[in-house]
Short mmCIF file of C-alpha atoms in Angstrom, two decimals:
data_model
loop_
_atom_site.label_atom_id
_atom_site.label_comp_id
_atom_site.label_asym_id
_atom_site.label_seq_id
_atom_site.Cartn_x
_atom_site.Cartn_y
_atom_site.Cartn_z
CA UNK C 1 0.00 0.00 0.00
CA UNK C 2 1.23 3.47 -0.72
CA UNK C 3 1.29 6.71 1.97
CA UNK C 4 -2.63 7.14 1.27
CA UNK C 5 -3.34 3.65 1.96
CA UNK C 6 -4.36 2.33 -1.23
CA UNK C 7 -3.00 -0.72 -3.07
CA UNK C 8 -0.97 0.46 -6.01
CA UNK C 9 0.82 -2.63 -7.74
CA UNK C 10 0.51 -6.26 -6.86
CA UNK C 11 3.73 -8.35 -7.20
CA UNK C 12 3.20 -12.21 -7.66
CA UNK C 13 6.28 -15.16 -7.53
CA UNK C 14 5.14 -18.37 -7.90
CA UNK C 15 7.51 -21.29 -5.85
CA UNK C 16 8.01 -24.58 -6.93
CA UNK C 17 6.17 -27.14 -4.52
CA UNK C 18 8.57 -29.03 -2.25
CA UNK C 19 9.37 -31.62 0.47
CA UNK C 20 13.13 -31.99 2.61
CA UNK C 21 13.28 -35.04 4.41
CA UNK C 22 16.06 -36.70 6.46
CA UNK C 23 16.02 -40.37 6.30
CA UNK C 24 18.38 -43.41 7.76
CA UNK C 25 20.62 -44.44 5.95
CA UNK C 26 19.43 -47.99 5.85
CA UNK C 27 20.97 -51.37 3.95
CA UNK C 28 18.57 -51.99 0.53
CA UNK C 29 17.49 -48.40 -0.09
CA UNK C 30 19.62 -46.97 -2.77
CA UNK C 31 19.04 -43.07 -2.71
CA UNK C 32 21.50 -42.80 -6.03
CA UNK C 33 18.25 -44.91 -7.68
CA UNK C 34 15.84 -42.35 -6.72
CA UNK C 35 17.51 -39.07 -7.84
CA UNK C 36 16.57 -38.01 -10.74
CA UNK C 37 13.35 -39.93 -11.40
CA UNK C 38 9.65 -39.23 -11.41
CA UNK C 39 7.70 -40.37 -7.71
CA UNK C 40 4.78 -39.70 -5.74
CA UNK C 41 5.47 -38.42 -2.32
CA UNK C 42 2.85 -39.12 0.92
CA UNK C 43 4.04 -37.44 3.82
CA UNK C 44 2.77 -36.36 7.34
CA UNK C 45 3.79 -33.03 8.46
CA UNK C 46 4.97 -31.69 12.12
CA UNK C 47 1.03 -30.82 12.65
CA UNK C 48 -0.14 -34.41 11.58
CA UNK C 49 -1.68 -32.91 8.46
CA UNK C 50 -1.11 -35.59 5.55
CA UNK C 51 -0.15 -34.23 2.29
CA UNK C 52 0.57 -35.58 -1.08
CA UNK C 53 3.37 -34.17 -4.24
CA UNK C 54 3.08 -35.66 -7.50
CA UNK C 55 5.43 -35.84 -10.00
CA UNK C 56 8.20 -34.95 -8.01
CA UNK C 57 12.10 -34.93 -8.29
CA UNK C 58 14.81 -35.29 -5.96
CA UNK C 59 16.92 -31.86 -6.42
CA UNK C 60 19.85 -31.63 -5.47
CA UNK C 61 21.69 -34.88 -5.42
CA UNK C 62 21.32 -36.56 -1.28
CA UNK C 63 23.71 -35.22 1.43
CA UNK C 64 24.69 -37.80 4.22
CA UNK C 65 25.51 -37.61 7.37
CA UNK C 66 27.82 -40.53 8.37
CA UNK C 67 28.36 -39.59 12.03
CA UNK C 68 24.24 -39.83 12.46
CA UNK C 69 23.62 -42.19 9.68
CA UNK C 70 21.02 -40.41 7.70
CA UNK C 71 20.83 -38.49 4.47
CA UNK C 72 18.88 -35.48 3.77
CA UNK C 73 16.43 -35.37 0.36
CA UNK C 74 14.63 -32.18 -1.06
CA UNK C 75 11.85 -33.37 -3.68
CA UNK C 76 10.61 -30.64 -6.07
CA UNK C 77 7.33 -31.73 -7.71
CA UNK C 78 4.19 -30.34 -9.77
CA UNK C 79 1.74 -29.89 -7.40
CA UNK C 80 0.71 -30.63 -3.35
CA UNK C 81 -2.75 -31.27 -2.23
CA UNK C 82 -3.87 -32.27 1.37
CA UNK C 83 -5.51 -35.99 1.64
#
């Protein structure tokens, strides 16, 4: 809003849909395999609120953690939507 209170311009940046999750590092799951391909993502948030992202990506490649055993993945996708 400007000095007399009215709106004068509107500004819009659309973000890409996302996820970050830190996982074990566990014998038989191969995060290399996942990079870089297409999966569906179901997911319960800190609140308990389950949510779904389609289409998604992992971007950038996993980071590990050897002293805690775990690895952290951010998945970019299309589009989230509450279940």
């Amino acid at each position: 809003t400007g000095l007399d209170g009215k709106v004068h311009g509107f500004s819009y940046k659309p973000e890409v849909p996302f996820v970050e999750v830190e996982l074990m590092d566990r014998v038989g799951f191969d995060a290399k395999g996942v990079h870089g391909r297409l999966v569906t993502i179901q997911f319960k948030d800190r609140q308990g609120r389950s949510w779904v992202l389609r289409n998604a990506k992992s971007c950038p490649r996993p980071e590990r953690d050897g002293a805690n055993g775990t690895f952290t993945m951010r998945f970019e996708g299309e589009a989230m939507e509450p279940v």
